[in-house]
Amino acid sequence: QVQLVESGGGLVQAGGSLRLSCAASGSIINISAMGWYRQAPGKQRELVAVMTNGVPTKYADSVKGRFTISRDNAKNTVYLQMNSLKSEDTAVYYCNAVAITTYAASLIAWGQGTLVTVST
């Protein structure tokens, strides 16, 4: 019912930048929140950044000042601008959305993940 298509991952040198994109499609009435999570090998999936309607944007402490999340509501798209990347940012990044659809309320959707590798 809701599909999240991610792009922008890849290999980057430490100190460099990447921009991730995620577009939502499907039987969407509206989206109340969109964000990004990441999971490194052997680690739990963790919140990176999230934008929720009517609530201040939240960032993980480890990315504050380096990452910026933004949304284009007209295109149901969320972005993650990642600057000053560190090796510890290496992970699979997952797009997440909380959507109201024709099928269900507060449906939680996940993207397939895109790998970000930061080399040193």
N, CA, C and O atoms as a MOPAC input file, in Angstrom:
PM7 MOZYME 1SCF
protein

 N      0.81800 1    -1.20700 1     0.00000 1
 C      0.00000 1     0.00000 1     0.00000 1
 C      0.85300 1     1.25900 1     0.00000 1
 O      0.48600 1     2.26000 1    -0.61600 1
 N      1.99100 1     1.21500 1     0.68800 1
 C      2.92900 1     2.32400 1     0.72100 1
 C      4.30200 1     1.78200 1     0.35800 1
 O      4.77700 1     0.81300 1     0.94800 1
 N      4.92000 1     2.40700 1    -0.60300 1
 C      6.25600 1     2.03800 1    -1.02300 1
 C      7.20300 1     3.21300 1    -0.80800 1
 O      6.87600 1     4.35600 1    -1.12900 1
 N      8.36900 1     2.91800 1    -0.26600 1
 C      9.40200 1     3.91800 1    -0.06200 1
 C     10.59800 1     3.54100 1    -0.92000 1
 O     11.16100 1     2.45700 1    -0.77100 1
 N     10.98200 1     4.43200 1    -1.81100 1
 C     12.08500 1     4.19600 1    -2.72500 1
 C     13.22400 1     5.12300 1    -2.35200 1
 O     13.07900 1     6.34400 1    -2.39700 1
 N     14.36100 1     4.54500 1    -1.98300 1
 C     15.50500 1     5.29300 1    -1.50600 1
 C     16.58700 1     5.36200 1    -2.57800 1
 O     16.67900 1     4.50100 1    -3.45300 1
 N     17.39300 1     6.39700 1    -2.48600 1
 C     18.53000 1     6.54900 1    -3.37400 1
 C     19.55900 1     7.44600 1    -2.70500 1
 O     19.25400 1     8.14500 1    -1.73800 1
 N     20.77100 1     7.42100 1    -3.22200 1
 C     21.80500 1     8.34100 1    -2.78000 1
 C     22.93500 1     7.73200 1    -1.98000 1
 O     23.93400 1     8.40300 1    -1.71900 1
 N     22.80400 1     6.47800 1    -1.58600 1
 C     23.87400 1     5.84800 1    -0.84300 1
 C     25.07800 1     5.57300 1    -1.72000 1
 O     25.00100 1     5.63500 1    -2.94700 1
 N     26.18300 1     5.27200 1    -1.07700 1
 C     27.39800 1     4.97900 1    -1.81400 1
 C     28.61700 1     5.07700 1    -0.93800 1
 O     28.53100 1     5.08100 1     0.29000 1
 N     29.75300 1     5.15600 1    -1.59200 1
 C     31.04500 1     5.24500 1    -0.92200 1
 C     31.52200 1     6.68800 1    -0.93000 1
 O     31.49500 1     7.35700 1    -1.96300 1
 N     31.95600 1     7.15900 1     0.22700 1
 C     32.43700 1     8.52900 1     0.35000 1
 C     33.60200 1     8.55200 1     1.32600 1
 O     33.66400 1     7.74300 1     2.25200 1
 N     34.51500 1     9.47400 1     1.11600 1
 C     35.64300 1     9.63600 1     2.01900 1
 C     35.22000 1    10.36900 1     3.28600 1
 O     34.28700 1    11.17200 1     3.27200 1
 N     35.91200 1    10.08500 1     4.37000 1
 C     35.66100 1    10.81100 1     5.60700 1
 C     35.78000 1    12.31000 1     5.37600 1
 O     36.69100 1    12.77800 1     4.69300 1
 N     34.84800 1    13.05100 1     5.95400 1
 C     34.78500 1    14.48200 1     5.74400 1
 C     33.93400 1    14.90400 1     4.57300 1
 O     33.64500 1    16.08900 1     4.41000 1
 N     33.53000 1    13.95400 1     3.75600 1
 C     32.72100 1    14.25200 1     2.59500 1
 C     31.24400 1    14.30300 1     2.91400 1
 O     30.83300 1    14.25400 1     4.07300 1
 N     30.44900 1    14.40300 1     1.84900 1
 C     29.01000 1    14.57300 1     1.98900 1
 C     28.25800 1    13.63500 1     1.06600 1
 O     28.75600 1    13.24900 1     0.00800 1
 N     27.05900 1    13.27500 1     1.47800 1
 C     26.10800 1    12.53700 1     0.66800 1
 C     24.71800 1    13.07600 1     0.94700 1
 O     24.44700 1    13.61000 1     2.02300 1
 N     23.85000 1    12.93200 1    -0.02700 1
 C     22.46000 1    13.32200 1     0.11900 1
 C     21.57600 1    12.12600 1    -0.21900 1
 O     21.59000 1    11.63300 1    -1.34700 1
 N     20.81600 1    11.66800 1     0.75400 1
 C     19.88800 1    10.56800 1     0.56600 1
 C     18.49800 1    11.10400 1     0.26300 1
 O     18.08900 1    12.14400 1     0.78000 1
 N     17.78100 1    10.37900 1    -0.57900 1
 C     16.41700 1    10.73800 1    -0.92200 1
 C     15.51500 1     9.52900 1    -0.73300 1
 O     15.94500 1     8.38800 1    -0.89900 1
 N     14.26800 1     9.78900 1    -0.38800 1
 C     13.28400 1     8.73000 1    -0.22500 1
 C     11.92200 1     9.26900 1    -0.62600 1
 O     11.43600 1    10.23900 1    -0.04500 1
 N     11.31300 1     8.64300 1    -1.61200 1
 C     10.00700 1     9.05100 1    -2.10500 1
 C      8.96400 1     8.00500 1    -1.75000 1
 O      9.15600 1     6.81400 1    -1.99500 1
 N      7.87000 1     8.45500 1    -1.17500 1
 C      6.77700 1     7.57500 1    -0.80200 1
 C      5.69400 1     7.59400 1    -1.86700 1
 O      5.38600 1     8.64000 1    -2.43800 1
 N      5.12500 1     6.43500 1    -2.12700 1
 C      4.02700 1     6.33500 1    -3.07200 1
 C      3.04800 1     5.27100 1    -2.59700 1
 O      3.36100 1     4.47400 1    -1.71200 1
 N      1.87200 1     5.26700 1    -3.18800 1
 C      0.84300 1     4.31800 1    -2.82100 1
 C     -0.44800 1     5.01900 1    -2.49000 1
 O     -0.66800 1     6.16900 1    -2.86700 1
 N     -1.30100 1     4.30700 1    -1.77700 1
 C     -2.61900 1     4.82900 1    -1.42800 1
 C     -2.52900 1     5.71900 1    -0.19300 1
 O     -3.09300 1     5.41100 1     0.85700 1
 N     -1.81800 1     6.81000 1    -0.33900 1
 C     -1.51200 1     7.69300 1     0.78100 1
 C     -2.52600 1     8.82100 1     0.84700 1
 O     -2.77900 1     9.51100 1    -0.14100 1
 N     -3.09500 1     8.99300 1     2.01900 1
 C     -3.93600 1    10.14700 1     2.28400 1
 C     -3.07600 1    11.29500 1     2.80000 1
 O     -3.16200 1    12.41900 1     2.30400 1
 N     -2.25900 1    11.00800 1     3.78400 1
 C     -1.27900 1    11.97000 1     4.24200 1
 C     -0.18300 1    11.23300 1     5.00000 1
 O     -0.33300 1    10.06700 1     5.36500 1
 N      0.91300 1    11.93100 1     5.22700 1
 C      2.04800 1    11.38100 1     5.95500 1
 C      2.29100 1    12.26200 1     7.17100 1
 O      2.51500 1    13.46500 1     7.03900 1
 N      2.24600 1    11.66700 1     8.34500 1
 C      2.40700 1    12.42700 1     9.57300 1
 C      3.85900 1    12.54000 1    10.01100 1
 O      4.20900 1    13.44600 1    10.76800 1
 N      4.70700 1    11.63000 1     9.54400 1
 C      6.11000 1    11.68200 1     9.91700 1
 C      6.94500 1    10.97800 1     8.86100 1
 O      6.50600 1     9.99200 1     8.26900 1
 N      8.13100 1    11.47800 1     8.63000 1
 C      9.11800 1    10.81200 1     7.79000 1
 C     10.47800 1    10.97900 1     8.44400 1
 O     10.78100 1    12.01700 1     9.03200 1
 N     11.28400 1     9.94500 1     8.33200 1
 C     12.59100 1    10.01600 1     8.94900 1
 C     13.54200 1     8.97800 1     8.41700 1
 O     13.24400 1     8.24400 1     7.47500 1
 N     14.70000 1     8.93900 1     9.05100 1
 C     15.76500 1     8.03700 1     8.66600 1
 C     16.28300 1     7.29100 1     9.87800 1
 O     16.47200 1     7.86900 1    10.94900 1
 N     16.50700 1     6.00500 1     9.69600 1
 C     17.16700 1     5.15400 1    10.66100 1
 C     18.40400 1     4.56600 1    10.00100 1
 O     18.55000 1     4.60900 1     8.77900 1
 N     19.28800 1     4.01900 1    10.81600 1
 C     20.44800 1     3.34300 1    10.26200 1
 C     20.79700 1     2.13900 1    11.11300 1
 O     20.46900 1     2.07600 1    12.29800 1
 N     21.46500 1     1.19000 1    10.49000 1
 C     21.88000 1    -0.01100 1    11.17400 1
 C     23.26300 1    -0.41300 1    10.68600 1
 O     23.46100 1    -0.71100 1     9.50900 1
 N     24.20200 1    -0.41400 1    11.60100 1
 C     25.55100 1    -0.86800 1    11.31900 1
 C     25.65900 1    -2.35100 1    11.64400 1
 O     24.86000 1    -2.86800 1    12.42500 1
 N     26.63000 1    -3.04400 1    11.05900 1
 C     26.78300 1    -4.47600 1    11.34700 1
 C     26.91200 1    -4.74900 1    12.83900 1
 O     27.71000 1    -4.11600 1    13.53000 1
 N     26.12700 1    -5.69100 1    13.32400 1
 C     26.16000 1    -6.06000 1    14.72100 1
 C     25.48300 1    -5.08700 1    15.66300 1
 O     25.53600 1    -5.27000 1    16.87900 1
 N     24.85000 1    -4.05800 1    15.12900 1
 C     24.20100 1    -3.04300 1    15.94500 1
 C     22.69400 1    -3.04700 1    15.71200 1
 O     22.20800 1    -3.53200 1    14.69000 1
 N     21.97100 1    -2.49800 1    16.67700 1
 C     20.53700 1    -2.30900 1    16.50600 1
 C     20.26600 1    -1.13400 1    15.57900 1
 O     21.06800 1    -0.20700 1    15.46500 1
 N     19.12400 1    -1.19900 1    14.92600 1
 C     18.69800 1    -0.06900 1    14.12800 1
 C     18.40800 1     1.11400 1    15.04800 1
 O     17.73600 1     0.96500 1    16.06800 1
 N     18.91300 1     2.27900 1    14.68700 1
 C     18.76100 1     3.45900 1    15.51900 1
 C     18.20000 1     4.62100 1    14.72400 1
 O     18.39300 1     4.72300 1    13.51300 1
 N     17.50600 1     5.49000 1    15.42800 1
 C     16.97200 1     6.69800 1    14.82000 1
 C     18.09800 1     7.65300 1    14.48000 1
 O     18.97900 1     7.90200 1    15.30300 1
 N     18.07000 1     8.18700 1    13.27200 1
 C     19.01100 1     9.20500 1    12.84700 1
 C     18.37000 1    10.58200 1    12.91700 1
 O     18.90900 1    11.49600 1    13.54100 1
 N     17.22800 1    10.72400 1    12.28100 1
 C     16.51000 1    11.99200 1    12.25600 1
 C     15.07300 1    11.73000 1    11.85700 1
 O     14.78900 1    10.80300 1    11.09700 1
 N     14.16700 1    12.54800 1    12.37000 1
 C     12.76000 1    12.38400 1    12.03200 1
 C     12.06200 1    13.73300 1    12.05700 1
 O     12.34500 1    14.58000 1    12.90400 1
 N     11.15100 1    13.91900 1    11.12000 1
 C     10.29300 1    15.09300 1    11.07500 1
 C      8.85900 1    14.63700 1    11.25800 1
 O      8.32800 1    13.88700 1    10.43900 1
 N      8.24200 1    15.08400 1    12.31800 1
 C      6.86300 1    14.76500 1    12.63400 1
 C      6.04200 1    16.04200 1    12.58900 1
 O      6.45800 1    17.08000 1    13.10400 1
 N      4.88300 1    15.95700 1    11.97400 1
 C      4.02900 1    17.13600 1    11.85000 1
 C      3.73900 1    17.73800 1    13.21700 1
 O      3.29800 1    17.04200 1    14.13200 1
 N      3.98800 1    19.02600 1    13.34600 1
 C      3.68000 1    19.74400 1    14.56900 1
 C      4.66600 1    19.55900 1    15.69900 1
 O      4.43700 1    20.06400 1    16.79800 1
 N      5.75500 1    18.85000 1    15.46400 1
 C      6.74800 1    18.56400 1    16.49300 1
 C      8.12200 1    18.97400 1    15.97400 1
 O      8.41600 1    18.76500 1    14.79700 1
 N      8.96800 1    19.55100 1    16.82300 1
 C     10.31600 1    19.90700 1    16.36300 1
 C     11.09400 1    18.70700 1    15.84600 1
 O     10.94700 1    17.58900 1    16.34000 1
 N     11.91500 1    18.96000 1    14.85000 1
 C     12.73600 1    17.91300 1    14.26600 1
 C     13.67100 1    17.32900 1    15.31200 1
 O     14.22700 1    18.05400 1    16.13600 1
 N     13.84000 1    16.01600 1    15.27100 1
 C     14.72300 1    15.32200 1    16.20000 1
 C     15.89200 1    14.70700 1    15.45700 1
 O     15.73700 1    14.17300 1    14.35900 1
 N     17.05700 1    14.78800 1    16.06500 1
 C     18.27200 1    14.18500 1    15.53900 1
 C     18.94200 1    13.36400 1    16.62500 1
 O     18.87400 1    13.69800 1    17.80800 1
 N     19.58500 1    12.29200 1    16.20900 1
 C     20.46100 1    11.58900 1    17.12500 1
 C     21.60400 1    12.50900 1    17.52500 1
 O     22.08500 1    13.30100 1    16.71400 1
 N     22.03800 1    12.40500 1    18.77500 1
 C     23.11700 1    13.26100 1    19.24300 1
 C     24.37300 1    13.12100 1    18.38400 1
 O     25.11400 1    14.08700 1    18.20200 1
 N     24.60900 1    11.93700 1    17.86400 1
 C     25.81800 1    11.68200 1    17.11000 1
 C     25.85600 1    12.38700 1    15.75700 1
 O     26.92300 1    12.49900 1    15.15300 1
 N     24.70900 1    12.86500 1    15.27100 1
 C     24.67400 1    13.50000 1    13.95600 1
 C     24.28700 1    14.96800 1    14.02100 1
 O     24.28600 1    15.64300 1    12.99200 1
 N     23.96300 1    15.47500 1    15.18600 1
 C     23.57200 1    16.87400 1    15.30500 1
 C     24.67700 1    17.78700 1    14.80800 1
 O     25.84900 1    17.60500 1    15.13700 1
 N     24.28900 1    18.76900 1    14.01300 1
 C     25.23800 1    19.70400 1    13.44700 1
 C     25.88200 1    19.23000 1    12.17100 1
 O     26.54000 1    20.01700 1    11.49000 1
 N     25.71500 1    17.96300 1    11.81900 1
 C     26.31000 1    17.41800 1    10.60700 1
 C     25.25900 1    16.98700 1     9.58400 1
 O     25.46000 1    17.14100 1     8.37900 1
 N     24.15400 1    16.45400 1    10.06100 1
 C     23.09400 1    15.96600 1     9.17900 1
 C     21.91000 1    16.92200 1     9.23000 1
 O     21.63400 1    17.53500 1    10.26100 1
 N     21.22000 1    17.03800 1     8.11100 1
 C     20.01300 1    17.83800 1     8.02800 1
 C     18.93000 1    17.05200 1     7.30800 1
 O     19.13800 1    16.56900 1     6.19500 1
 N     17.78100 1    16.92700 1     7.94300 1
 C     16.64400 1    16.26400 1     7.32900 1
 C     15.69400 1    17.32600 1     6.78200 1
 O     15.52700 1    18.38800 1     7.38300 1
 N     15.08200 1    17.03800 1     5.65600 1
 C     14.11100 1    17.95000 1     5.07300 1
 C     13.03500 1    17.14900 1     4.35000 1
 O     13.23400 1    15.98200 1     4.01200 1
 N     11.89500 1    17.79100 1     4.12000 1
 C     10.77200 1    17.13300 1     3.45400 1
 C     10.22100 1    18.01100 1     2.35100 1
 O     10.18400 1    19.23600 1     2.46600 1
 N      9.79800 1    17.36900 1     1.28900 1
 C      9.03300 1    18.00500 1     0.23200 1
 C      7.66400 1    17.33900 1     0.26000 1
 O      7.47100 1    16.26700 1    -0.31300 1
 N      6.72100 1    17.98100 1     0.92800 1
 C      5.41600 1    17.36300 1     1.12700 1
 C      4.66300 1    17.15500 1    -0.18700 1
 O      3.89900 1    16.19900 1    -0.32000 1
 N      4.87400 1    18.03700 1    -1.14700 1
 C      4.19300 1    17.91400 1    -2.43000 1
 C      4.60500 1    16.64500 1    -3.15800 1
 O      3.82100 1    16.08900 1    -3.92700 1
 N      5.82000 1    16.18400 1    -2.92500 1
 C      6.32800 1    14.98300 1    -3.58700 1
 C      6.42600 1    13.78800 1    -2.64800 1
 O      6.93400 1    12.73500 1    -3.03300 1
 N      5.93800 1    13.94600 1    -1.41200 1
 C      6.03200 1    12.88300 1    -0.40800 1
 C      7.45100 1    12.33200 1    -0.31800 1
 O      7.67000 1    11.12100 1    -0.30300 1
 N      8.38900 1    13.24200 1    -0.25900 1
 C      9.79800 1    12.88200 1    -0.29300 1
 C     10.51500 1    13.45400 1     0.91900 1
 O     10.24300 1    14.57600 1     1.34400 1
 N     11.43000 1    12.67400 1     1.46700 1
 C     12.27400 1    13.11600 1     2.56000 1
 C     13.72700 1    12.98700 1     2.13100 1
 O     14.09100 1    12.07000 1     1.39500 1
 N     14.54900 1    13.91300 1     2.59700 1
 C     15.96200 1    13.94100 1     2.25600 1
 C     16.78900 1    13.91500 1     3.52700 1
 O     16.33500 1    14.32300 1     4.59600 1
 N     17.99600 1    13.43400 1     3.39000 1
 C     18.96400 1    13.50700 1     4.47100 1
 C     20.28000 1    13.99000 1     3.89100 1
 O     20.96600 1    13.25700 1     3.17900 1
 N     20.62300 1    15.22600 1     4.20100 1
 C     21.90100 1    15.78200 1     3.80300 1
 C     22.91900 1    15.44900 1     4.88200 1
 O     22.76700 1    15.85700 1     6.03300 1
 N     23.94500 1    14.71600 1     4.51300 1
 C     24.95100 1    14.24600 1     5.45400 1
 C     26.27700 1    14.90400 1     5.11900 1
 O     26.84000 1    14.67800 1     4.04700 1
 N     26.77000 1    15.71300 1     6.03400 1
 C     28.03700 1    16.40600 1     5.87200 1
 C     29.02300 1    15.94100 1     6.92900 1
 O     28.64500 1    15.34500 1     7.93800 1
 N     30.28800 1    16.22400 1     6.67800 1
 C     31.35400 1    15.87500 1     7.62300 1
 C     31.25100 1    14.42400 1     8.05800 1
 O     31.30100 1    14.11500 1     9.24900 1
 N     31.10900 1    13.54400 1     7.09100 1
 C     30.88500 1    12.13800 1     7.38800 1
 C     32.09200 1    11.51300 1     8.06800 1
 O     33.24100 1    11.82800 1     7.75700 1
 N     31.80000 1    10.62500 1     8.99700 1
 C     32.80100 1     9.89500 1     9.75400 1
 C     32.67000 1     8.40600 1     9.47000 1
 O     31.63200 1     7.94200 1     9.00000 1
 N     33.72700 1     7.66700 1     9.75900 1
 C     33.69000 1     6.23200 1     9.52400 1
 C     32.57100 1     5.56800 1    10.32000 1
 O     31.98700 1     4.58500 1     9.86300 1
 N     32.27100 1     6.09200 1    11.49600 1
 C     31.21300 1     5.51100 1    12.30500 1
 C     29.81700 1     5.76900 1    11.75400 1
 O     28.83800 1     5.23000 1    12.27200 1
 N     29.71400 1     6.58400 1    10.71300 1
 C     28.44300 1     6.76200 1    10.02700 1
 C     28.15200 1     5.63400 1     9.04500 1
 O     27.05000 1     5.55900 1     8.50100 1
 N     29.11100 1     4.77100 1     8.81700 1
 C     28.91400 1     3.65100 1     7.90700 1
 C     27.79000 1     2.76300 1     8.41000 1
 O     27.83700 1     2.26800 1     9.53700 1
 N     26.78800 1     2.56200 1     7.58100 1
 C     25.61600 1     1.77900 1     7.96500 1
 C     24.68900 1     1.67100 1     6.77100 1
 O     24.86900 1     2.34400 1     5.75600 1
 N     23.69700 1     0.80900 1     6.91300 1
 C     22.57500 1     0.81000 1     5.99500 1
 C     21.55300 1     1.80300 1     6.52600 1
 O     21.12800 1     1.71500 1     7.67800 1
 N     21.16800 1     2.73500 1     5.69200 1
 C     20.22200 1     3.76800 1     6.07900 1
 C     18.84300 1     3.42300 1     5.53700 1
 O     18.68300 1     3.10900 1     4.35700 1
 N     17.85000 1     3.48700 1     6.41600 1
 C     16.48800 1     3.11500 1     6.07800 1
 C     15.56400 1     4.32000 1     6.19100 1
 O     15.57900 1     5.04000 1     7.18900 1
 N     14.77600 1     4.52200 1     5.17500 1
 C     13.73300 1     5.52200 1     5.21100 1
 C     12.52700 1     4.97500 1     5.95600 1
 O     12.21400 1     3.78800 1     5.86500 1
 N     11.86200 1     5.83700 1     6.68300 1
 C     10.69600 1     5.45000 1     7.46600 1
 C      9.60800 1     6.50200 1     7.30400 1
 O      9.89300 1     7.69700 1     7.21800 1
 N      8.36400 1     6.04900 1     7.26300 1
 C      7.24400 1     6.96900 1     7.17900 1
 C      6.07200 1     6.43800 1     7.98100 1
 O      5.84100 1     5.23100 1     8.04900 1
 N      5.34500 1     7.35000 1     8.58000 1
 C      4.07300 1     7.04400 1     9.22000 1
 C      3.00000 1     7.66400 1     8.35000 1
 O      2.91900 1     8.88600 1     8.22400 1
 N      2.17900 1     6.82200 1     7.75300 1
 C      1.24100 1     7.27400 1     6.73700 1
 C     -0.18200 1     6.88500 1     7.07800 1
 O     -0.43600 1     5.83400 1     7.66700 1
 N     -1.10100 1     7.75200 1     6.69800 1
 C     -2.52000 1     7.43600 1     6.70900 1
 C     -2.87800 1     7.03300 1     5.29100 1
 O     -2.67500 1     7.80700 1     4.35500 1
 N     -3.40600 1     5.83800 1     5.12400 1
 C     -3.71800 1     5.31900 1     3.80800 1
 C     -5.19500 1     4.98700 1     3.71000 1
 O     -5.94200 1     5.09600 1     4.68200 1
 N     -5.60000 1     4.58100 1     2.51500 1
 C     -6.97100 1     4.13000 1     2.33300 1
 C     -7.21900 1     2.78700 1     3.00900 1
 O     -8.36400 1     2.35600 1     3.14100 1
 N     -6.14700 1     2.12600 1     3.43700 1
 C     -6.25000 1     0.80900 1     4.05600 1
 C     -6.19200 1     0.87500 1     5.57700 1
 O     -6.92900 1     0.15900 1     6.25500 1
 N     -5.32200 1     1.72700 1     6.12000 1
 C     -5.11900 1     1.75400 1     7.55600 1
 C     -4.64800 1     3.13200 1     8.00100 1
 O     -4.10500 1     3.90900 1     7.21500 1
 N     -4.87100 1     3.41500 1     9.28000 1
 C     -4.35700 1     4.62400 1     9.89500 1
 C     -3.02700 1     4.32600 1    10.56300 1
 O     -2.81100 1     3.22800 1    11.07700 1
 N     -2.13900 1     5.31200 1    10.55200 1
 C     -0.83600 1     5.20500 1    11.20200 1
 C     -0.05800 1     3.97700 1    10.75400 1
 O      0.52000 1     3.26800 1    11.57700 1
 N     -0.04500 1     3.73300 1     9.47400 1
 C      0.73500 1     2.64500 1     8.90300 1
 C      2.20300 1     3.03400 1     8.88800 1
 O      2.56000 1     4.12300 1     8.44000 1
 N      3.04200 1     2.14900 1     9.37300 1
 C      4.48700 1     2.38800 1     9.41000 1
 C      5.13100 1     1.66700 1     8.23800 1
 O      5.03600 1     0.44500 1     8.12500 1
 N      5.77700 1     2.41200 1     7.38000 1
 C      6.42700 1     1.86400 1     6.19600 1
 C      7.93200 1     2.03500 1     6.29200 1
 O      8.42900 1     2.99000 1     6.88900 1
 N      8.64500 1     1.10000 1     5.69800 1
 C     10.10100 1     1.11800 1     5.67500 1
 C     10.61000 1     0.97600 1     4.25300 1
 O     10.03900 1     0.24300 1     3.44600 1
 N     11.68000 1     1.67900 1     3.95700 1
 C     12.36800 1     1.47600 1     2.70200 1
 C     13.24900 1     0.24800 1     2.76000 1
 O     13.39400 1    -0.38300 1     3.80700 1
 N     13.83300 1    -0.08200 1     1.62700 1
 C     14.65400 1    -1.28700 1     1.53400 1
 C     16.05300 1    -1.09400 1     2.10700 1
 O     16.76800 1    -2.07000 1     2.33700 1
 N     16.44200 1     0.13100 1     2.33400 1
 C     17.75800 1     0.43900 1     2.85200 1
 C     18.73900 1     0.78700 1     1.75000 1
 O     18.70000 1     0.21200 1     0.66200 1
 N     19.61200 1     1.72600 1     2.03800 1
 C     20.68100 1     2.08500 1     1.12300 1
 C     21.98000 1     2.17300 1     1.91900 1
 O     22.02600 1     2.77100 1     2.99400 1
 N     23.02500 1     1.57200 1     1.37700 1
 C     24.28400 1     1.45500 1     2.10500 1
 C     25.12100 1     2.71100 1     1.93800 1
 O     25.34600 1     3.19000 1     0.82600 1
 N     25.57500 1     3.22900 1     3.06600 1
 C     26.51700 1     4.33700 1     3.10000 1
 C     27.81100 1     3.82400 1     3.70500 1
 O     27.82300 1     3.33200 1     4.83400 1
 N     28.89500 1     3.93600 1     2.96200 1
 C     30.20300 1     3.50900 1     3.43100 1
 C     31.14300 1     4.70500 1     3.43300 1
 O     31.34700 1     5.34800 1     2.40300 1
 N     31.70800 1     4.99500 1     4.58700 1
 C     32.62300 1     6.11800 1     4.74000 1
 C     34.02400 1     5.55800 1     4.93400 1
 O     34.28300 1     4.83300 1     5.89400 1
 N     34.91200 1     5.89000 1     4.03200 1
 C     36.26900 1     5.39000 1     4.06500 1
 C     37.19500 1     6.39000 1     4.75000 1
 O     36.92600 1     7.59100 1     4.77400 1
 N     38.28300 1     5.87600 1     5.30200 1
 C     39.27300 1     6.71800 1     5.96800 1
 C     40.62700 1     6.56200 1     5.32900 1
 O     41.58900 1     7.19800 1     5.75900 1

